[in-house]
């Protein structure tokens, strides 16, 4: 089958780092699907504009574009029903919607001020300038100022993950006995941080650390083999 | 079938108010089950001790005790499989586990400082003294001091619900097109607050307000008919 995936990269085309693209990468692997990667950089808006999107991931399935990680996950579930389920039924699909929002706000939003000033190090000159200008406008201060308080910010971030620890008291994955899309939603954020920043996010005795290890090892170590920092 | 439910009440035995008991009440109604209510008060530990629990809800099914709202929900799903599903499949059951933790921490934990000093008004003298003493020890200050900043605390609480608003952009309930246990987890907290306190939690133009209205109307208005304040 023909599947191609536009994925965000920087100077190293083999180092995809978007949290949303990693949700899709893990979802494809869960379905046993492989997609040709189409490296895409922040300033290459014109490359995906014909596919009706300003952001990645964009999946091309027989050249039909599907944009947005949540919509892609639903598309894969509907169009590859004989492959392992991403949601474990209609109730899981529905509940994953709020977990997706939690992943956006608590995980990506929570990690952002901890790693954001490290991101330009991974980008070429034009992309780094674009990234800095657009994000500094959004935060109203320099990336370095945003990140300056990360040694205290990390404490609040770790506390915000308490609902994961409570869950891991009775099951090993957010998806139950095995990982599913609920796990990939959250893991995408951790993998993003691992790729762009050496900042230590989790204590090794945190149950979330053990969970992340298992996802780094999943699919023959796909995420761990992708270039990144020690975590 | 024989189902009995120990439910937390105060001076008014017809006014159950525990957020966890309301999760169970809604779950029973979802399954089309009715349970005889056994009113229980904070200081009546000896009444439920023989059932192996120090807290309510405790469900008795043919006199077999099942304690803890999460465990009860799972018990109902397994033992009444021909009734409407609470989770919509195994994936939903698994994902509801983290939503349950979010309900405990963000909803019950978030609402607590907003309504806690109003709770003794609903209790008899002995229970009010027990409640005040045990909760003030936990917070390290008086209930009135905890609640004193609720006019600013409500702003942070409303913000913490953003993941629900994001969800309601694409589906009417946390459980999808119809409510399921994910909704009851969260609604239990709102119903608790509605019963014990007149404090206004939601703006009427908040999508979460509309969602709460629908759950107050569910099961022939079961939650709305239960004594409480205008919300």
XYZ file of C-alpha atoms in Angstrom:
462
model
C 0.000 0.000 0.000
C 1.140 3.535 -0.566
C 1.544 5.548 2.621
C 3.705 8.646 2.937
C 4.077 10.824 6.017
C 5.229 14.420 6.175
C 7.245 14.680 9.390
C 8.829 17.682 11.048
C 12.637 17.661 11.054
C 15.450 20.169 11.411
C 19.016 20.030 10.151
C 19.008 16.235 10.473
C 16.346 14.802 8.158
C 16.548 11.489 10.037
C 15.609 13.114 13.364
C 11.835 13.713 13.380
C 10.755 15.582 16.500
C 7.162 16.810 16.408
C 5.087 15.384 19.293
C 2.135 15.092 16.926
C 4.149 13.326 14.224
C 5.352 10.865 16.866
C 1.757 10.076 17.800
C 1.203 9.164 14.147
C 4.478 7.222 13.827
C 3.561 5.084 16.811
C 0.002 4.625 15.517
C 1.293 3.439 12.138
C 3.652 0.980 13.845
C 0.795 -0.261 16.072
C -1.180 -1.007 12.911
C 1.831 -2.764 11.404
C 1.971 -0.167 8.646
C 5.050 1.467 7.228
C 5.032 4.865 5.615
C 7.660 6.524 3.497
C 8.868 9.584 5.411
C 8.761 12.970 3.732
C 10.989 15.273 5.794
C 9.402 18.685 6.271
C 10.694 21.840 7.884
C 8.874 24.729 9.586
C 9.340 27.120 6.676
C 8.267 24.696 3.949
C 4.613 25.700 4.129
C 4.304 25.519 0.365
C 5.112 21.800 0.336
C 1.991 20.858 2.305
C -0.321 23.715 1.294
C -1.561 21.723 -1.730
C -2.661 19.055 0.766
C -4.838 21.543 2.595
C -2.737 21.844 5.752
C -0.363 24.320 7.344
C 0.983 21.805 9.857
C 2.302 18.280 10.038
C 1.648 15.402 10.322
C 0.073 15.025 6.911
C -0.440 11.446 5.775
C -0.801 10.622 2.093
C -2.707 7.407 1.460
C -2.624 6.654 -2.242
C -1.965 10.401 -2.585
C -5.111 11.282 -0.629
C -4.083 13.728 2.132
C -5.173 13.243 5.754
C -4.028 16.010 8.125
C -3.961 16.304 11.958
C -2.735 13.502 14.221
C -6.148 12.887 15.817
C -7.891 12.698 12.436
C -5.137 10.435 11.099
C -5.549 8.035 14.044
C -9.277 7.824 13.377
C -8.620 7.390 9.659
C -6.236 4.506 10.291
C -8.703 2.848 12.659
C -11.522 3.033 10.100
C -9.492 2.157 7.028
C -7.400 -0.639 8.518
C -9.975 -2.408 10.695
C -8.297 -5.801 10.433
C -5.088 -4.492 11.999
C -4.670 -4.167 15.814
C -7.062 -1.572 17.172
C -5.739 1.814 18.282
C -8.693 2.466 20.589
C -10.060 -0.921 21.680
C -13.623 -0.158 20.642
C -15.933 2.804 20.288
C -15.784 3.721 23.989
C -12.008 3.941 23.819
C -12.166 6.065 20.694
C -14.494 8.485 22.461
C -12.505 8.642 25.698
C -9.242 9.080 23.799
C -10.609 12.404 22.617
C -10.249 13.970 26.084
C -6.944 12.186 26.655
C -5.814 13.777 23.378
C -6.728 17.196 24.745
C -4.872 16.400 27.982
C -1.867 15.393 25.883
C -1.996 18.705 24.057
C -2.415 20.891 27.128
C -0.714 19.091 30.035
C 2.012 17.236 28.122
C 2.933 19.342 25.086
C 1.912 22.561 26.824
C 3.635 21.498 30.028
C 6.852 20.386 28.339
C 7.132 23.384 26.073
C 8.599 25.848 28.605
C 11.064 23.144 29.736
C 12.676 22.502 26.345
C 11.742 25.304 23.998
C 15.054 27.191 24.025
C 16.837 23.959 23.061
C 14.790 23.548 19.893
C 16.623 26.090 17.671
C 19.829 24.065 18.209
C 18.204 21.383 16.094
C 17.188 23.686 13.271
C 18.862 25.242 10.260
C 19.343 28.995 10.199
C 16.143 29.952 8.377
C 13.956 27.627 10.439
C 15.598 28.665 13.703
C 14.880 32.323 12.951
C 11.265 31.521 12.054
C 10.793 29.392 15.159
C 12.285 31.967 17.496
C 10.309 34.864 16.066
C 6.939 33.090 16.016
C 7.273 31.496 19.477
C 8.701 34.579 21.162
C 5.729 36.537 19.823
C 3.412 33.895 21.322
C 5.083 33.909 24.762
C 5.842 37.623 24.781
C 9.446 36.955 25.846
C 12.626 35.314 24.642
C 12.849 31.528 24.524
C 15.662 31.712 27.056
C 13.451 33.696 29.433
C 10.653 31.154 29.016
C 13.033 28.333 29.845
C 14.937 30.126 32.629
C 12.678 28.783 35.382
C 12.660 25.170 34.242
C 14.394 23.892 37.368
C 11.301 24.859 39.320
C 8.893 24.277 36.429
C 9.880 20.624 36.296
C 8.445 20.117 39.785
C 4.994 21.304 38.715
C 5.231 19.301 35.507
C 5.998 16.080 37.370
C 3.137 16.744 39.750
C 0.768 17.241 36.812
C 1.464 13.637 35.765
C -0.040 12.209 38.959
C -3.067 10.843 37.095
C -0.689 8.591 35.140
C 0.887 7.256 38.343
C -2.547 6.528 39.780
C -3.397 4.622 36.603
C -0.194 2.592 36.673
C -1.104 1.275 40.119
C -3.588 -1.086 38.486
C -2.517 -1.431 34.844
C 0.811 -1.112 32.988
C -0.387 1.139 30.136
C -2.971 3.873 29.665
C -4.515 1.501 27.119
C -4.624 -1.379 29.615
C -2.447 -4.484 29.462
C -0.795 -3.309 26.236
C -0.197 0.159 24.833
C -2.669 1.776 22.474
C -3.295 5.246 21.101
C -3.860 6.702 24.595
C -0.220 5.869 25.338
C 1.035 7.220 22.015
C -0.731 10.553 22.620
C 1.290 11.061 25.777
C 4.475 9.370 24.627
C 4.661 11.646 21.571
C 5.375 14.539 23.900
C 8.112 12.712 25.781
C 9.736 11.608 22.549
C 9.650 15.189 21.233
C 11.462 16.374 24.358
C 13.970 13.494 24.144
C 14.874 14.388 20.579
C 15.330 18.124 21.054
C 16.655 18.533 24.601
C 19.021 16.896 27.101
C 16.903 18.184 30.005
C 16.016 15.383 32.424
C 12.246 15.082 32.771
C 11.656 12.055 34.990
C 13.284 10.502 38.022
C 14.296 6.903 37.362
C 12.112 5.619 40.209
C 9.010 7.285 38.762
C 6.526 4.691 37.388
C 6.199 6.984 34.377
C 9.916 6.460 33.669
C 9.368 2.689 33.470
C 6.354 3.222 31.209
C 8.385 5.473 28.903
C 11.140 2.839 28.740
C 8.614 0.277 27.529
C 7.425 2.612 24.788
C 10.985 3.442 23.756
C 11.463 -0.325 23.352
C 8.175 -0.924 21.502
C 8.168 -1.903 17.837
C 11.746 -3.164 18.012
C 12.961 -0.011 19.676
C 11.695 2.313 16.962
C 11.592 5.428 19.142
C 14.812 4.620 20.998
C 16.689 4.089 17.736
C 15.578 7.479 16.442
C 18.311 10.005 17.263
C 17.783 11.713 20.604
C 19.305 12.474 23.983
C 19.795 10.064 26.872
C 16.742 10.153 29.106
C -32.272 -8.825 41.863
C -31.097 -7.660 45.230
C -28.963 -4.526 45.118
C -28.400 -2.193 48.047
C -26.153 0.866 48.089
C -24.641 2.582 51.095
C -24.697 6.286 50.266
C -23.292 9.230 52.164
C -25.912 11.603 53.561
C -26.148 14.211 56.281
C -29.164 15.480 58.205
C -31.398 14.791 55.201
C -31.317 11.069 54.424
C -32.820 11.774 51.008
C -29.950 14.067 50.014
C -26.960 11.874 49.039
C -23.914 13.989 48.282
C -20.699 11.995 47.910
C -19.097 12.496 44.462
C -18.136 8.818 44.455
C -21.605 7.625 45.408
C -23.011 9.737 42.573
C -20.686 8.009 40.109
C -22.226 4.724 41.265
C -25.809 6.045 41.236
C -25.405 7.170 37.635
C -23.726 3.881 36.685
C -26.601 1.880 38.158
C -29.124 4.019 36.276
C -27.115 3.598 33.042
C -27.399 -0.165 33.512
C -31.115 0.157 34.179
C -30.614 -1.181 37.687
C -32.240 0.074 40.839
C -30.693 -0.306 44.248
C -32.234 0.167 47.646
C -30.471 3.104 49.285
C -28.885 2.615 52.706
C -28.244 6.098 54.107
C -24.829 6.298 55.758
C -23.136 9.070 57.702
C -19.457 9.891 58.206
C -19.341 8.613 61.770
C -21.134 5.340 61.091
C -17.930 3.437 60.357
C -19.217 0.398 62.223
C -22.110 -0.032 59.773
C -19.833 -0.726 56.808
C -16.815 -2.231 58.608
C -18.333 -5.737 58.361
C -18.317 -5.227 54.572
C -14.574 -4.591 54.581
C -14.676 -0.872 53.857
C -14.190 2.397 55.684
C -15.750 4.477 52.931
C -18.800 4.582 50.715
C -20.041 3.670 48.190
C -20.448 0.073 49.206
C -22.746 -1.969 46.990
C -24.372 -5.125 48.286
C -25.309 -7.574 45.540
C -27.202 -10.476 47.072
C -25.435 -9.405 50.294
C -21.984 -9.681 48.678
C -20.159 -6.379 49.328
C -18.378 -4.476 46.571
C -16.578 -1.321 47.725
C -15.035 1.627 45.851
C -16.771 3.386 42.964
C -14.216 2.287 40.355
C -14.400 -1.335 41.430
C -18.193 -1.176 41.538
C -18.306 0.167 37.962
C -16.126 -2.693 36.784
C -18.228 -5.165 38.769
C -21.442 -3.909 37.171
C -19.900 -4.088 33.702
C -18.780 -7.692 34.206
C -21.861 -8.934 36.027
C -24.496 -7.211 33.918
C -23.028 -7.632 30.428
C -26.398 -7.608 28.663
C -27.193 -4.128 29.973
C -25.885 -0.959 28.239
C -22.100 -0.798 28.520
C -20.503 1.675 30.917
C -17.213 1.717 28.998
C -17.973 0.845 25.376
C -15.432 -1.948 25.198
C -12.135 -2.928 26.731
C -10.284 0.129 25.403
C -12.808 2.405 27.060
C -12.542 0.507 30.324
C -8.772 0.968 30.280
C -8.844 4.647 29.336
C -11.523 5.379 31.920
C -8.938 4.454 34.549
C -6.927 7.637 33.910
C -10.105 9.685 33.500
C -11.102 8.349 36.932
C -7.827 9.629 38.377
C -8.404 12.976 36.666
C -11.879 13.049 38.196
C -10.392 12.432 41.636
C -7.613 14.991 41.396
C -8.824 17.750 39.066
C -12.554 17.588 39.772
C -13.001 16.411 43.374
C -9.642 17.862 44.428
C -10.300 21.054 42.487
C -13.839 21.522 43.788
C -13.006 20.739 47.395
C -11.543 24.142 48.366
C -14.479 25.857 46.648
C -17.270 24.195 48.638
C -15.745 22.549 51.686
C -16.830 25.081 54.318
C -20.427 24.697 53.112
C -20.457 20.963 53.819
C -20.954 21.070 57.616
C -24.223 22.971 57.006
C -25.556 19.728 55.587
C -24.454 17.566 58.493
C -25.750 16.739 61.926
C -23.779 17.910 64.934
C -21.639 14.809 65.453
C -20.820 14.407 61.761
C -20.109 18.118 61.346
C -17.599 18.002 64.204
C -15.936 14.895 62.753
C -15.803 16.381 59.259
C -14.364 19.694 60.440
C -11.728 18.096 62.630
C -10.521 15.528 60.091
C -10.489 17.924 57.111
C -8.922 20.809 58.991
C -6.126 18.443 60.065
C -5.622 17.475 56.424
C -5.510 21.063 55.145
C -3.708 22.475 58.162
C -6.197 25.329 58.439
C -9.860 26.018 59.074
C -12.424 25.137 56.424
C -13.311 28.814 56.207
C -9.671 29.696 55.519
C -9.488 27.021 52.815
C -12.569 28.436 51.157
C -11.742 32.117 51.664
C -10.012 32.448 48.291
C -12.668 30.693 46.230
C -13.507 33.776 44.200
C -10.054 33.556 42.667
C -9.816 29.759 42.948
C -12.829 29.368 40.677
C -10.870 30.959 37.824
C -8.141 28.309 38.003
C -10.742 25.569 38.391
C -12.591 26.643 35.260
C -9.324 26.792 33.366
C -8.464 23.251 34.473
C -11.588 22.036 32.646
C -10.257 23.126 29.254
C -9.729 19.514 28.135
C -13.494 18.994 28.438
C -14.219 22.021 26.251
C -11.780 20.786 23.642
C -13.566 17.429 23.683
C -17.005 18.978 23.314
C -15.918 20.652 20.081
C -16.295 17.313 18.320
C -18.595 15.187 20.499
C -21.384 15.959 23.009
C -20.204 13.649 25.808
C -16.893 12.359 27.133
C -18.256 8.920 26.210
C -19.039 10.000 22.641
C -22.532 10.484 21.235
C -24.137 9.407 24.525
C -22.910 9.591 28.123
C -21.073 6.686 29.688
C -18.982 6.138 32.810
C -16.401 8.731 31.731
C -19.144 11.336 32.047
C -20.399 9.987 35.366
C -16.888 10.155 36.852
C -16.780 13.887 36.230
C -20.462 14.598 36.806
C -20.293 12.997 40.256
C -18.104 15.883 41.368
C -20.439 18.540 39.999
C -23.450 16.878 41.587
C -21.646 16.708 44.936
C -20.994 20.448 44.768
C -24.581 21.152 43.674
C -25.972 19.285 46.666
C -23.785 20.834 49.349
C -23.131 24.393 48.177
C -24.842 27.325 46.445
C -21.513 28.476 44.998
C -21.754 29.050 41.252
C -19.217 26.879 39.414
C -19.881 27.418 35.716
C -20.842 30.317 33.484
C -24.033 29.584 31.564
C -22.273 30.018 28.209
C -19.630 27.415 29.083
C -20.062 24.216 27.005
C -19.521 22.332 30.248
C -22.651 23.991 31.653
C -24.712 22.590 28.746
C -23.140 19.154 29.276
C -23.994 19.250 32.996
C -27.590 20.216 32.172
C -27.896 17.118 29.994
C -26.649 14.898 32.800
C -28.957 16.542 35.328
C -31.784 15.621 32.923
C -30.577 12.065 32.285
C -32.544 9.084 33.601
C -35.729 11.137 33.906
C -33.974 13.910 35.770
C -32.664 11.664 38.527
C -29.826 13.993 39.569
C -31.876 17.173 39.160
C -34.711 15.790 41.284
C -32.314 14.970 44.089
C -32.292 17.879 46.547
C -29.633 20.453 45.766
C -28.966 24.083 45.010
C -29.755 25.957 41.807
C -26.775 25.764 39.474
